[in-house]
Amino acid sequence: QSNVTVYGIIDTFVGFGKAGDAKFSGVANGVLNGPRIGFKGEEDLGNGLKAKFTLEQGFSSDDGEPNSSKQFHRQAWVGLEGGFGFVGLGRQYAPGYHAYRNAAIAAGALDPFAILAGAKSLQIDAGSDSRWDNSINYQSKSFGGFSAQVIYGFGSTEADTQAKNPNRNNDDRVSLGLNYANGPLNLDYIYVDAGNTAFGDDHKEHYLGAAYDFGGFKLVGSYQIARQDADDSDVKVYQIGGIIPVGNGNIHVAYGARNEDAQDSDSRSFGLAYTHNLSKRTIAYVGLNRTTNDDAVALGALAKANGESSNAVGLGIRHAF
Amino acid sequence: QSNVTVYGIIDTFVGFGKAGDAKFSGVANGVLNGPRIGFKGEEDLGNGLKAKFTLEQGFSSDDGEPNSSKQFHRQAWVGLEGGFGFVGLGRQYAPGYHAYRNAAIAAGALDPFAILAGAKSLQIDAGSDSRWDNSINYQSKSFGGFSAQVIYGFGSTEADTQAKNPNRNNDDRVSLGLNYANGPLNLDYIYVDAGNTAFGDDHKEHYLGAAYDFGGFKLVGSYQIARQDADDSDVKVYQIGGIIPVGNGNIHVAYGARNEDAQDSDSRSFGLAYTHNLSKRTIAYVGLNRTTNDDAVALGALAKANGESSNAVGLGIRHAF
Amino acid sequence: QSNVTVYGIIDTFVGFGKAGDAKFSGVANGVLNGPRIGFKGEEDLGNGLKAKFTLEQGFSSDDGEPNSSKQFHRQAWVGLEGGFGFVGLGRQYAPGYHAYRNAAIAAGALDPFAILAGAKSLQIDAGSDSRWDNSINYQSKSFGGFSAQVIYGFGSTEADTQAKNPNRNNDDRVSLGLNYANGPLNLDYIYVDAGNTAFGDDHKEHYLGAAYDFGGFKLVGSYQIARQDADDSDVKVYQIGGIIPVGNGNIHVAYGARNEDAQDSDSRSFGLAYTHNLSKRTIAYVGLNRTTNDDAVALGALAKANGESSNAVGLGIRHAF
């Protein structure tokens, strides 16, 4: 019992919205954080060495559905930490996951970054695309605020349990993350090279993000570009935002745009939220998102048909345990 | 760790039975309670306000199967409790779930109420039909023994995660529960108005239940009626029972009947059980149920073919942790 | 909270291998133990009586996938323990599971016993075939080192939840295990009689295993035979191995063979591993397995096509919590 900590987050809201001509009302989840429940622990092995593990499942806190058929969809890893840094094996966060550090509305359901970068094909976002199966992960110590992460993920078709499919495939992927965090400044550069994504076989993606805390105002922003050499097709996403402390809470505002080389495939997204701290663990919030789409795409919290714009408002609670 | 409590119930029995000409023997579950495991907690926010959550999964304790593909099939909610009562969001118990308070054999696998009301189409029973996805729930404080619950459940087709299906549908549902609990008396009135159930699009259901503890004998009973205006078709279920303390245990007896307007669709069910308290948490039990069916229905613990009667005996153990 | 203990094992490795002409590299799991997470507890009922339960799920620690669609694939039982021994109900280990006591590499992914006996049709191995749904299990106390286990498993088609399929079927199974454990010696005899396995309708299997600890060297070995009377067809598996303490770790070596009456269906497997104890809970390991097959079979950690040989190396970590 003392070896494991049970923890998690629930984030559920009442939402209203309009996509094209269709109106929506209901209960949904995940404005500030994807709901999760996890089991984690660490053991001191002596000589500065530690064994650590995390097993974490994601689910919809509005209806109890799991995020996927996995037992532990978000994380499932074991590793060793020492003077050399950390080495882990299993299903782990690629550097792209940490891009939420440079987004204004916690990279959740109403955040422009989550909506624009989490959509089809991009690999650097704070969602499922940044949780890699069968991966080897290295995270360095911090040197004067600077740290690096490298991860290699074996494609699922070659490294299933019991390893019955022995052919090396083209769905392996590798990512490098460089972070500088010192005082008010956070800087991230992330690179991903992945095979067999929705975007093609030689998917290469770069991300540059930053956050600076001016005291009464925190400015965040990022730019990323995904490139497929074969047909010279690019997807670009940028977003900029701010977090403004107000009394016992914060105002969050963000704007972003997605630009695809493909015809009529651009989107723009705007998000605004107020989060009120009921305690360190519990936050009440209200937020909105408006996303508009060109004729060939349908991004947004609600949009279903290409070209539709999506308007959504949510009022909810996030509780961490 | 201190923020979350892991709890649950296991209820497994050896059963024997006969349905029509077929004989049965095996291990099954759920005579006194549906097996479950859950995670719950609460946080004091000050000023009389509390944040609370529950994540609870149901499973078959005879073979380890989950009750559904949900991560948390039984409950998944977060809410705030204060002087105003409780407001919760997520997958929650509708008032119908609490009808087990007026049933003699804990509304489990051998209980007439569970067999007759839990079957096709009725919405007020202590089972899955009373656990509502995407719901907003209000529970009042008790005023001199009187309390009320109101819940609104958004249909699953309109309020999935990420809310991608924005059309309001006809599968929304609403329920009101009024409870009076004072000394030996418990009284419940429950109303449900649901669209798109197996019983039709304008399913309206009323329930009246009561329990009275005479000291050496507790009398329980309920009557409910489900009505579909369109074709003026009704389903009625009533049941009556008693719980008699005997030494370190209780004798439970109950009889109920289900009457459908449809031709040859009535059923009758009788249950008898003895529960022996090995401790507060652990109960050994033996119980039986006999259910008979008209030619067009097949209710009961075992019956498979229409018109068959079902006879079942179970000997088991219920352990809460 | 105090009633339940959360526990588990993670075992993940980086593997390299070759099967036929195909090369493999990736991350997989389970060299020393199948990854698992569980919830268990016990309650003292007085008079020497205890209630006990275990709910345990298996999963792939390389990608977070569950071992099956079950909520608790490995174990799900409740039982009573007293002067009479233990009686349990639910999904439980048959005696065959404990055969890992007489295997050299913990009956994991690189162990000859696991590869040869865990494969198609055999019922006595430390894997899924030894976890029985809907079972009644009796485990005796130890008398001078001698103990016995008897288990009866009802076939899944007849004893599902709610027991809706009342016909007794031919997939029931029964097993007897006799164990003698005294000082350096461990002896196991196991018998299984199962209907409707991949090996036929009247599958009968015998197992004899032993381990002897000479101090600086532990010798293990086993022989088992599965027989189907109908067509007089046999499958035999034997394996022998040793565990040699070296400094803060152990060298494990094992060889085994499987002999089928069917034409060209024999296999041979060799395993070698070094386990290094970083602590009682955490073990680093390196291991290899080579399995060769006759033309009509494909056993091994990697082999996919009949007749291929399989060579695998793994370097990993096992952490218990």
XYZ file of C-alpha atoms in Angstrom, chain B residues 84-284:
201
model
C -27.766 24.237 -0.887
C -27.484 20.449 -1.149
C -25.414 18.647 -3.798
C -24.898 19.298 -7.502
C -23.060 16.701 -9.571
C -21.956 16.223 -13.184
C -21.258 12.954 -14.989
C -22.599 9.403 -14.864
C -24.828 9.285 -11.812
C -27.597 7.390 -10.075
C -31.071 8.512 -11.043
C -33.641 8.291 -8.206
C -34.812 4.908 -9.537
C -31.615 3.322 -8.295
C -32.645 3.920 -4.700
C -35.760 1.776 -5.096
C -33.683 -1.042 -3.591
C -34.532 0.559 -0.234
C -38.030 -0.857 -0.562
C -37.080 -4.358 -1.741
C -36.588 -7.345 0.537
C -33.606 -9.164 -0.994
C -31.425 -6.145 -1.671
C -32.626 -5.953 -5.287
C -30.108 -8.630 -6.301
C -30.119 -11.635 -8.598
C -32.845 -13.542 -6.701
C -35.075 -10.578 -5.804
C -38.524 -10.328 -7.437
C -38.244 -6.544 -7.803
C -34.900 -6.798 -9.602
C -36.156 -9.560 -11.887
C -39.503 -7.944 -12.748
C -38.550 -4.249 -12.894
C -34.978 -4.737 -14.120
C -36.265 -6.480 -17.222
C -36.858 -4.955 -20.615
C -37.993 -1.356 -20.777
C -38.658 -0.307 -17.184
C -36.515 2.635 -16.073
C -36.983 2.527 -12.304
C -34.888 -0.304 -10.900
C -31.622 -0.688 -9.028
C -29.620 -1.452 -12.183
C -28.077 0.022 -15.311
C -31.234 1.852 -16.354
C -30.804 4.080 -13.317
C -27.230 5.117 -14.069
C -27.339 8.074 -16.412
C -24.548 9.325 -18.632
C -23.914 13.020 -19.199
C -26.226 14.019 -16.399
C -26.733 17.013 -14.126
C -27.971 15.934 -10.725
C -29.368 17.878 -7.774
C -29.913 16.336 -4.354
C -31.450 18.478 -1.632
C -30.617 18.434 2.045
C -33.083 16.642 4.318
C -35.815 18.834 5.814
C -37.421 17.004 8.703
C -36.869 13.717 6.919
C -37.980 14.963 3.536
C -35.561 15.286 0.615
C -35.740 15.578 -3.152
C -33.559 14.633 -6.114
C -33.819 15.917 -9.685
C -31.631 14.658 -12.517
C -31.430 15.504 -16.205
C -29.562 13.112 -18.506
C -28.437 14.160 -21.957
C -28.775 11.371 -24.502
C -25.563 9.662 -25.429
C -25.821 10.517 -29.097
C -25.604 14.237 -28.472
C -23.082 14.595 -25.687
C -20.195 12.289 -26.395
C -16.696 13.317 -25.457
C -15.626 16.331 -27.456
C -19.275 16.835 -28.196
C -18.927 16.097 -31.877
C -22.619 15.347 -32.376
C -24.340 18.613 -31.777
C -27.961 17.750 -32.500
C -30.275 17.644 -29.510
C -31.987 14.290 -29.642
C -35.052 12.670 -28.242
C -33.165 10.381 -25.895
C -32.810 12.965 -23.143
C -34.426 11.965 -19.855
C -35.472 13.552 -16.612
C -36.348 12.087 -13.227
C -37.669 13.360 -9.924
C -37.347 11.494 -6.639
C -39.078 12.430 -3.383
C -38.017 10.642 -0.209
C -39.355 10.740 3.312
C -37.208 8.894 5.850
C -38.068 9.325 9.506
C -37.690 6.747 12.265
C -39.155 3.402 11.167
C -40.733 4.775 7.961
C -39.239 5.185 4.495
C -41.357 6.500 1.620
C -40.297 7.041 -1.996
C -42.074 8.534 -4.955
C -40.177 8.512 -8.254
C -41.070 9.835 -11.674
C -39.187 9.306 -14.943
C -39.849 10.834 -18.349
C -37.512 9.325 -20.959
C -37.304 9.343 -24.717
C -36.113 6.500 -26.930
C -36.271 3.585 -24.474
C -37.133 0.007 -25.440
C -40.660 0.921 -24.382
C -41.030 3.814 -26.783
C -40.400 7.494 -27.320
C -42.604 8.996 -24.630
C -41.888 6.638 -21.776
C -43.391 7.949 -18.526
C -42.973 5.945 -15.340
C -44.232 6.363 -11.770
C -43.087 4.488 -8.680
C -44.365 4.452 -5.130
C -42.460 2.454 -2.526
C -42.418 2.164 1.226
C -40.672 0.362 4.055
C -41.735 0.224 7.691
C -39.695 -1.294 10.479
C -41.976 -2.820 13.140
C -38.948 -3.812 15.210
C -38.951 -7.584 14.838
C -40.180 -7.314 11.268
C -39.595 -4.913 8.393
C -42.306 -4.680 5.766
C -41.409 -3.412 2.265
C -43.362 -2.932 -0.897
C -43.675 -0.944 -4.127
C -45.895 -0.325 -7.104
C -44.816 1.146 -10.405
C -46.401 1.819 -13.757
C -44.787 2.657 -17.087
C -47.002 4.258 -19.697
C -46.570 4.999 -23.355
C -49.198 7.425 -24.534
C -48.811 6.667 -28.221
C -50.410 3.233 -28.106
C -51.863 3.489 -24.619
C -49.777 0.502 -23.512
C -48.894 -0.025 -19.837
C -46.493 -2.154 -17.829
C -47.133 -2.501 -14.098
C -44.929 -4.078 -11.421
C -45.769 -4.501 -7.782
C -43.899 -6.367 -5.070
C -44.224 -6.883 -1.349
C -41.808 -8.417 1.102
C -40.463 -8.663 4.585
C -37.189 -8.864 6.481
C -37.211 -10.767 9.787
C -34.188 -10.630 12.126
C -33.231 -14.126 13.335
C -30.256 -14.425 15.681
C -27.202 -13.103 13.859
C -28.947 -12.898 10.510
C -32.141 -12.119 8.645
C -34.815 -13.963 6.736
C -35.922 -12.157 3.562
C -39.096 -13.012 1.708
C -40.726 -11.282 -1.276
C -43.389 -11.785 -3.904
C -44.047 -9.680 -6.970
C -45.930 -9.595 -10.235
C -45.482 -7.864 -13.573
C -48.478 -7.115 -15.748
C -48.140 -5.993 -19.353
C -51.030 -4.849 -21.511
C -49.475 -6.895 -24.292
C -51.009 -10.374 -24.722
C -49.625 -13.261 -22.594
C -46.838 -11.133 -21.109
C -47.349 -11.373 -17.348
C -44.803 -12.788 -14.898
C -44.798 -13.631 -11.195
C -41.742 -14.009 -8.968
C -41.124 -15.315 -5.464
C -37.881 -15.010 -3.506
C -36.697 -16.294 -0.136
C -33.261 -15.876 1.457
C -31.380 -16.180 4.692
C -28.414 -13.865 5.248
C -25.942 -14.572 8.035
C -23.704 -11.756 9.240
C -20.162 -13.088 9.660
C -19.195 -9.466 10.320
C -20.382 -6.029 9.303
C -18.539 -6.435 6.010
C -19.025 -10.143 5.298
C -22.331 -11.963 4.837
C -22.932 -15.627 4.010
